[in-house]
Amino acid sequence: MTRSPVDEVHLSRIVIFVIIFFILPASSCSGRARNIILMVPDGMGLANVTAARISKHGSNPLPLSFETLDQIGYQRTFATGGVITDSAAAASAWACGEKFSNGEVCYHRDGRPYQPNILELAMKSGRSTGLVATEAITDATPAAFGAHVPFRRCWKEIARQYIEESHVSVLLGGGKALLTAQEADPCGTAGDLLRLAQERGYRVVADRKELEKAVEEGATKLLGLFSDHTLTPEYIRKPESAEPRLREMATAALRVLEQNEAGFFLLIEGSLVDRANHENNFPYQVGEVLAFDEAVAVVRAWVDQDPKRKAETLLIVVPDHETGGFAITGPFSTGKDADGEVETAWTGKKHTGVDTIIWSSGPGSERLGRAIDNTDLYGIMADALK
């Protein structure tokens, strides 16, 4: 029996219906995500991306890992009271969905109420949570996702809230000296916060080997403090360094968080791109962007291991602001072995007010492939968690 063209059309429609409603995971159709991974190259501008790409590939135009995510858009970054944001106000816009003044961490000093942050929403839904940074783990960007404080330098209070209120599952970065210092912070919080974490059941680690061992032994609450302040910049890091690199911390965080079948929220910050740009230091900047991209590649490999996981994970790469006003002025030969020196220029050593690029993939990412305000990211992530 031969089928008519009409029969063929009906059959194809049935096949499409079956694929959409019975084979594709619900998250791929609804915009809901089991996991959200937010990756932040702090202070990175588009010219930093160009410089890192050419430094890595020379005349070969291969893109960096994050450049090949499915969606690309951009965000406005201004803070309350001015066009230039700091990391506290920028991260708070993402984490709490509204504008803040510079220095505020998801907290209005004038007494106005604020929304729960994304990490709190994830926790209430039964998901695990993690914060990873190459700066102090209580620095402004991670702080906005795990604390509410009036001043970004309330490091001890931020750590206390991580431990006792937000119950962050994984905390990896620097800043040991800030948590163990005897003096109180500007919020009046004192005491040894490292000891508090141990008392609350965190597995505390101090170097790469201890981190690997904790992960292998199935730790579910993990605090890694690998330096007194920031981690060592890539361009001066020694091969024998005991500090884990960003990609290794990302791997460890994923292995801990993936144990929760309900999913997780994970922030991974390449913090030192910002410091490099503040210093107008070209080798420093390129090293940090490439190290961040290595971490993105690790995360993408984890996501791509399982089609179901890929359909249920929203991955976002976005700088909070641009720093330094970096530009490539020439000649910058693209030959790997070329003799030409890189000619660069900077407009200053502070943050700028330019928009920043957003790269993304996964459920809900289609809403990021356009121009948005940084506060819009909150609603997109909150909807994905529903």
Coordinates of C-alpha atoms in Angstrom, one line a residue:
M1 CA 0.0 0.0 0.0
T2 CA 1.4 3.4 -1.0
R3 CA 0.9 6.4 1.2
S4 CA -0.5 9.6 -0.2
P5 CA 1.3 12.9 0.3
V6 CA -1.4 13.8 2.8
D7 CA -0.6 10.6 4.8
E8 CA 3.1 11.5 4.8
V9 CA 2.4 15.0 6.2
H10 CA 0.2 13.5 9.0
L11 CA 2.9 10.9 9.8
S12 CA 5.6 13.6 10.0
R13 CA 3.4 15.7 12.3
I14 CA 2.9 12.7 14.6
V15 CA 6.7 12.0 14.8
I16 CA 7.3 15.7 15.7
F17 CA 4.6 15.5 18.4
V18 CA 6.2 12.4 19.9
I19 CA 9.7 14.0 19.9
I20 CA 8.5 17.2 21.5
F21 CA 6.3 15.7 24.2
F22 CA 7.8 12.4 25.0
I23 CA 11.5 12.4 24.1
L24 CA 12.7 15.9 24.7
P25 CA 13.1 16.7 28.4
A26 CA 10.5 19.2 29.8
S27 CA 13.2 21.7 30.6
S28 CA 14.2 22.1 26.9
C29 CA 10.6 23.2 26.1
S30 CA 9.7 25.1 29.2
G31 CA 12.8 27.2 29.9
R32 CA 13.2 25.5 33.3
A33 CA 16.6 24.3 34.4
R34 CA 17.7 21.8 36.9
N35 CA 21.2 23.4 37.1
I36 CA 22.3 27.0 36.7
I37 CA 26.0 27.8 36.2
L38 CA 26.9 31.5 36.2
M39 CA 30.5 32.2 35.1
V40 CA 31.9 35.7 35.6
P41 CA 35.1 37.0 34.1
D42 CA 35.2 40.1 36.4
G43 CA 36.1 43.3 34.6
M44 CA 36.5 41.7 31.1
G45 CA 35.7 43.8 28.0
L46 CA 35.4 42.6 24.5
A47 CA 38.9 43.8 23.6
N48 CA 40.2 41.5 26.3
V49 CA 38.6 38.6 24.5
T50 CA 40.1 39.6 21.2
A51 CA 43.6 39.9 22.8
A52 CA 43.3 36.5 24.5
R53 CA 42.1 34.8 21.4
I54 CA 44.9 36.1 19.2
S55 CA 47.5 35.4 21.9
K56 CA 46.3 31.8 22.1
H57 CA 45.6 31.0 18.4
G58 CA 47.7 33.6 16.5
S59 CA 46.6 33.7 12.8
N60 CA 44.2 30.8 13.4
P61 CA 40.8 32.4 14.0
L62 CA 39.6 29.7 16.4
P63 CA 37.2 31.2 19.0
L64 CA 37.6 30.8 22.7
S65 CA 35.3 28.2 24.4
F66 CA 32.7 30.7 25.7
E67 CA 32.4 32.4 22.3
T68 CA 30.7 29.3 20.9
L69 CA 27.8 29.2 23.3
D70 CA 24.4 29.2 21.6
Q71 CA 23.3 32.8 22.4
I72 CA 25.0 36.2 22.5
G73 CA 23.5 39.4 23.8
Y74 CA 24.7 42.3 26.0
Q75 CA 23.7 44.1 29.2
R76 CA 23.6 47.6 30.6
T77 CA 25.6 47.8 33.8
F78 CA 24.9 51.2 35.5
A79 CA 24.3 51.3 39.2
T80 CA 22.0 53.5 41.4
G81 CA 23.4 57.0 41.3
G82 CA 25.8 56.8 38.3
V83 CA 26.8 55.2 35.1
I84 CA 29.8 53.4 36.6
T85 CA 29.1 50.3 38.7
D86 CA 31.4 48.5 41.1
S87 CA 31.3 44.7 41.5
A88 CA 29.1 44.8 44.5
A89 CA 26.3 46.7 42.8
A90 CA 26.7 44.8 39.6
A91 CA 26.5 41.4 41.2
S92 CA 23.7 42.5 43.4
A93 CA 21.7 43.5 40.3
W94 CA 22.0 39.9 39.0
A95 CA 21.5 38.2 42.4
C96 CA 18.6 40.3 43.7
G97 CA 17.1 41.8 40.5
E98 CA 17.2 45.5 41.3
K99 CA 19.7 48.4 41.2
F100 CA 21.9 49.1 44.2
S101 CA 24.4 51.8 45.1
N102 CA 28.1 51.0 44.8
G103 CA 29.4 49.1 47.8
E104 CA 26.0 47.6 48.7
V105 CA 25.7 43.8 48.7
C106 CA 22.0 43.0 48.0
Y107 CA 21.2 45.5 50.8
H108 CA 19.7 49.0 50.7
R109 CA 21.4 51.3 53.2
D110 CA 18.4 53.5 53.2
G111 CA 16.3 50.7 54.8
R112 CA 14.2 49.7 51.7
P113 CA 13.4 46.0 51.6
Y114 CA 15.2 43.8 49.1
Q115 CA 14.3 40.5 47.3
P116 CA 15.8 37.1 48.3
N117 CA 18.8 36.4 46.1
I118 CA 19.1 33.7 43.5
L119 CA 21.1 31.4 45.8
E120 CA 18.4 31.6 48.4
L121 CA 15.8 30.7 45.8
A122 CA 17.9 27.7 44.7
M123 CA 18.3 26.6 48.3
K124 CA 14.6 26.8 49.1
S125 CA 13.9 24.7 46.0
G126 CA 16.1 21.9 47.4
R127 CA 19.1 22.6 45.2
S128 CA 22.7 22.6 46.4
T129 CA 24.7 25.8 45.9
G130 CA 28.3 26.8 45.3
L131 CA 30.6 29.9 45.1
V132 CA 34.0 29.7 43.4
A133 CA 36.4 32.6 42.9
T134 CA 40.1 33.4 42.4
E135 CA 39.7 36.4 44.8
A136 CA 38.7 36.2 48.4
I137 CA 35.6 34.0 48.6
T138 CA 33.9 36.9 50.5
D139 CA 34.7 39.4 47.8
A140 CA 31.9 41.4 46.3
T141 CA 30.8 39.2 43.4
P142 CA 30.3 35.9 45.3
A143 CA 29.1 37.9 48.4
A144 CA 26.0 39.2 46.5
F145 CA 24.8 35.6 45.9
G146 CA 25.2 34.5 49.5
A147 CA 24.7 37.5 51.8
H148 CA 23.0 40.8 52.4
V149 CA 25.3 43.4 53.9
P150 CA 25.5 47.2 53.7
F151 CA 29.2 47.4 52.9
R152 CA 31.2 45.0 50.7
R153 CA 34.1 45.0 53.2
C154 CA 32.0 43.2 55.8
W155 CA 34.0 40.1 55.1
K156 CA 33.3 38.2 58.3
E157 CA 29.6 38.9 58.3
I158 CA 29.5 37.7 54.7
A159 CA 31.2 34.5 55.7
R160 CA 28.9 34.1 58.7
Q161 CA 25.9 34.4 56.5
Y162 CA 27.3 31.9 54.0
I163 CA 27.7 29.4 56.8
E164 CA 24.7 30.0 59.1
E165 CA 22.0 31.4 56.9
S166 CA 22.6 30.7 53.2
H167 CA 24.2 27.3 53.9
V168 CA 26.3 27.4 50.8
S169 CA 27.4 23.8 50.0
V170 CA 30.7 24.6 48.3
L171 CA 33.0 27.6 48.9
L172 CA 36.3 27.7 47.1
G173 CA 38.7 30.6 46.7
G174 CA 41.1 32.8 48.7
G175 CA 40.7 35.1 51.7
K176 CA 41.8 32.9 54.7
A177 CA 43.3 35.9 56.5
L178 CA 40.0 37.8 56.2
L179 CA 38.1 35.1 58.0
T180 CA 40.6 34.4 60.7
A181 CA 41.7 38.0 61.6
Q182 CA 41.0 39.0 65.2
E183 CA 39.5 42.4 64.6
A184 CA 35.8 42.9 63.8
D185 CA 34.7 43.9 60.3
P186 CA 32.7 47.1 59.4
C187 CA 29.5 45.3 60.3
G188 CA 30.8 44.5 63.7
T189 CA 31.2 40.7 63.2
A190 CA 34.2 39.2 64.8
G191 CA 35.6 35.8 65.6
D192 CA 37.3 32.9 63.7
L193 CA 34.9 32.1 60.8
L194 CA 37.1 29.2 59.7
R195 CA 36.5 27.5 63.0
L196 CA 32.8 28.3 62.8
A197 CA 32.7 26.5 59.4
Q198 CA 34.3 23.5 60.9
E199 CA 31.8 23.5 63.8
R200 CA 29.0 23.6 61.2
G201 CA 30.2 20.5 59.4
Y202 CA 32.3 21.9 56.6
R203 CA 35.2 19.9 55.3
V204 CA 38.0 22.5 55.3
V205 CA 40.9 22.2 52.8
A206 CA 43.9 24.3 52.1
D207 CA 45.6 23.1 48.9
R208 CA 45.0 21.1 45.7
K209 CA 45.8 17.7 47.2
E210 CA 43.4 18.2 50.1
L211 CA 40.7 19.4 47.7
E212 CA 41.1 16.3 45.5
K213 CA 41.0 14.0 48.5
A214 CA 37.8 15.7 49.9
V215 CA 36.1 15.3 46.6
E216 CA 37.1 11.6 46.3
E217 CA 35.8 10.9 49.8
G218 CA 32.4 12.3 48.9
A219 CA 32.4 15.6 50.8
T220 CA 29.0 17.4 50.6
K221 CA 29.9 20.6 52.5
L222 CA 33.3 21.9 51.4
L223 CA 35.2 25.1 52.2
G224 CA 38.5 25.6 50.4
L225 CA 40.7 28.6 51.3
F226 CA 43.9 28.4 49.2
S227 CA 45.5 31.7 50.0
D228 CA 45.4 34.5 52.6
H229 CA 43.9 37.0 50.0
T230 CA 43.8 36.4 46.2
L231 CA 45.1 33.4 44.4
T232 CA 48.3 33.7 42.5
P233 CA 47.9 35.3 39.1
E234 CA 48.4 32.9 36.1
Y235 CA 51.2 34.8 34.5
I236 CA 53.5 34.4 37.6
R237 CA 52.1 31.1 38.9
K238 CA 54.8 28.5 39.4
P239 CA 54.2 24.9 38.1
E240 CA 54.8 23.4 41.6
S241 CA 52.1 25.7 43.2
A242 CA 49.9 23.9 45.6
E243 CA 47.0 26.3 44.8
P244 CA 44.3 24.8 42.6
R245 CA 43.6 26.6 39.3
L246 CA 40.2 27.9 38.5
R247 CA 39.4 24.9 36.2
E248 CA 40.3 22.5 39.1
M249 CA 38.1 24.3 41.5
A250 CA 35.3 24.3 38.9
T251 CA 35.7 20.5 38.5
A252 CA 35.7 19.9 42.3
A253 CA 32.6 22.1 42.7
L254 CA 30.7 20.2 40.0
R255 CA 31.6 16.8 41.5
V256 CA 30.3 17.8 44.9
L257 CA 27.1 19.5 43.6
E258 CA 26.1 16.9 41.1
Q259 CA 25.4 14.5 44.0
N260 CA 22.1 16.4 44.6
E261 CA 19.5 15.0 42.2
A262 CA 17.4 18.2 42.7
G263 CA 20.2 20.2 40.9
F264 CA 22.3 23.2 41.9
F265 CA 23.2 26.8 41.4
L266 CA 26.9 27.5 40.9
L267 CA 28.8 30.8 40.5
I268 CA 32.3 30.6 39.1
E269 CA 34.3 33.9 39.0
G270 CA 37.5 34.5 37.2
S271 CA 38.1 37.4 39.6
L272 CA 41.6 38.5 38.6
V273 CA 40.8 39.8 35.1
D274 CA 39.6 42.9 37.0
R275 CA 42.8 43.3 39.0
A276 CA 44.9 42.9 35.8
N277 CA 42.9 45.6 34.1
H278 CA 43.1 47.9 37.1
E279 CA 46.9 47.5 36.8
N280 CA 46.9 48.0 33.0
N281 CA 49.0 44.8 32.9
F282 CA 48.7 43.0 29.5
P283 CA 50.4 39.6 30.3
Y284 CA 48.3 39.5 33.6
Q285 CA 45.1 40.2 31.7
V286 CA 45.6 37.6 28.9
G287 CA 46.7 34.9 31.4
E288 CA 43.5 35.4 33.5
V289 CA 41.2 35.5 30.5
L290 CA 42.7 32.2 29.1
A291 CA 42.5 30.6 32.5
F292 CA 38.9 31.6 32.8
D293 CA 38.2 30.1 29.3
E294 CA 39.9 26.8 30.4
A295 CA 37.4 26.7 33.3
V296 CA 34.5 27.3 30.8
A297 CA 35.8 24.4 28.7
V298 CA 35.8 22.1 31.7
V299 CA 32.2 23.2 32.6
R300 CA 31.1 22.7 29.0
A301 CA 32.6 19.2 28.9
W302 CA 30.7 18.3 32.1
V303 CA 27.5 19.6 30.6
D304 CA 28.0 17.8 27.3
Q305 CA 28.7 14.4 28.9
D306 CA 25.0 13.6 29.1
P307 CA 22.2 14.9 26.7
K308 CA 19.7 15.1 29.6
R309 CA 22.2 17.1 31.7
K310 CA 22.7 19.4 28.7
A311 CA 19.0 19.9 28.3
E312 CA 18.6 20.8 32.0
T313 CA 21.6 23.1 32.5
L314 CA 21.5 26.9 31.9
L315 CA 25.1 28.1 31.4
I316 CA 25.7 31.9 31.4
V317 CA 29.1 33.7 30.9
V318 CA 28.9 37.4 31.6
P319 CA 31.3 40.1 32.9
D320 CA 29.9 42.3 35.6
H321 CA 31.5 45.4 34.1
E322 CA 34.6 46.5 32.1
T323 CA 37.7 47.8 33.7
G324 CA 40.5 49.9 32.3
G325 CA 39.1 50.8 28.9
F326 CA 41.6 48.4 27.2
A327 CA 42.1 48.6 23.4
I328 CA 44.3 47.0 20.8
T329 CA 46.0 49.7 18.7
G330 CA 48.2 47.7 16.5
P331 CA 50.1 46.3 14.7
F332 CA 49.5 43.1 16.6
S333 CA 50.6 40.6 13.9
T334 CA 48.5 37.4 14.2
G335 CA 51.4 35.2 13.4
K336 CA 52.3 32.9 16.3
D337 CA 56.0 33.5 15.9
A338 CA 55.8 37.0 14.7
D339 CA 58.3 39.6 15.9
G340 CA 55.8 42.4 16.2
E341 CA 55.0 43.7 19.6
V342 CA 51.4 44.0 20.8
E343 CA 50.5 47.7 21.0
T344 CA 47.8 48.4 23.5
A345 CA 46.1 51.4 25.1
W346 CA 44.1 52.0 28.2
T347 CA 41.8 54.9 29.1
G348 CA 42.5 54.6 32.8
K349 CA 42.8 52.2 35.8
K350 CA 39.2 52.3 36.9
H351 CA 35.9 50.7 35.9
T352 CA 34.1 52.0 32.7
G353 CA 30.4 52.4 32.0
V354 CA 30.3 50.3 28.8
D355 CA 27.9 47.5 28.2
T356 CA 29.2 43.9 28.5
I357 CA 28.6 40.8 26.4
I358 CA 26.5 37.8 27.6
W359 CA 27.2 34.3 26.2
S360 CA 24.8 31.5 27.1
S361 CA 23.2 28.2 26.3
G362 CA 20.6 25.9 27.8
P363 CA 17.0 26.3 28.9
G364 CA 16.0 30.0 29.1
S365 CA 19.1 31.2 27.2
E366 CA 17.0 32.5 24.3
R367 CA 15.9 35.3 26.6
L368 CA 19.6 36.4 26.9
G369 CA 20.2 36.7 23.1
R370 CA 19.4 40.4 23.1
A371 CA 20.0 43.7 24.8
I372 CA 19.0 43.6 28.5
D373 CA 19.6 45.4 31.8
N374 CA 21.7 43.6 34.3
T375 CA 18.7 43.4 36.6
D376 CA 16.9 41.3 34.0
L377 CA 19.2 38.4 34.6
Y378 CA 17.6 37.8 38.0
G379 CA 14.1 37.1 36.5
I380 CA 15.5 34.9 33.8
M381 CA 17.4 32.8 36.4
A382 CA 14.5 32.8 38.8
D383 CA 12.1 31.5 36.1
A384 CA 14.6 28.8 35.2
L385 CA 14.6 27.6 38.8
K386 CA 10.8 27.2 39.0

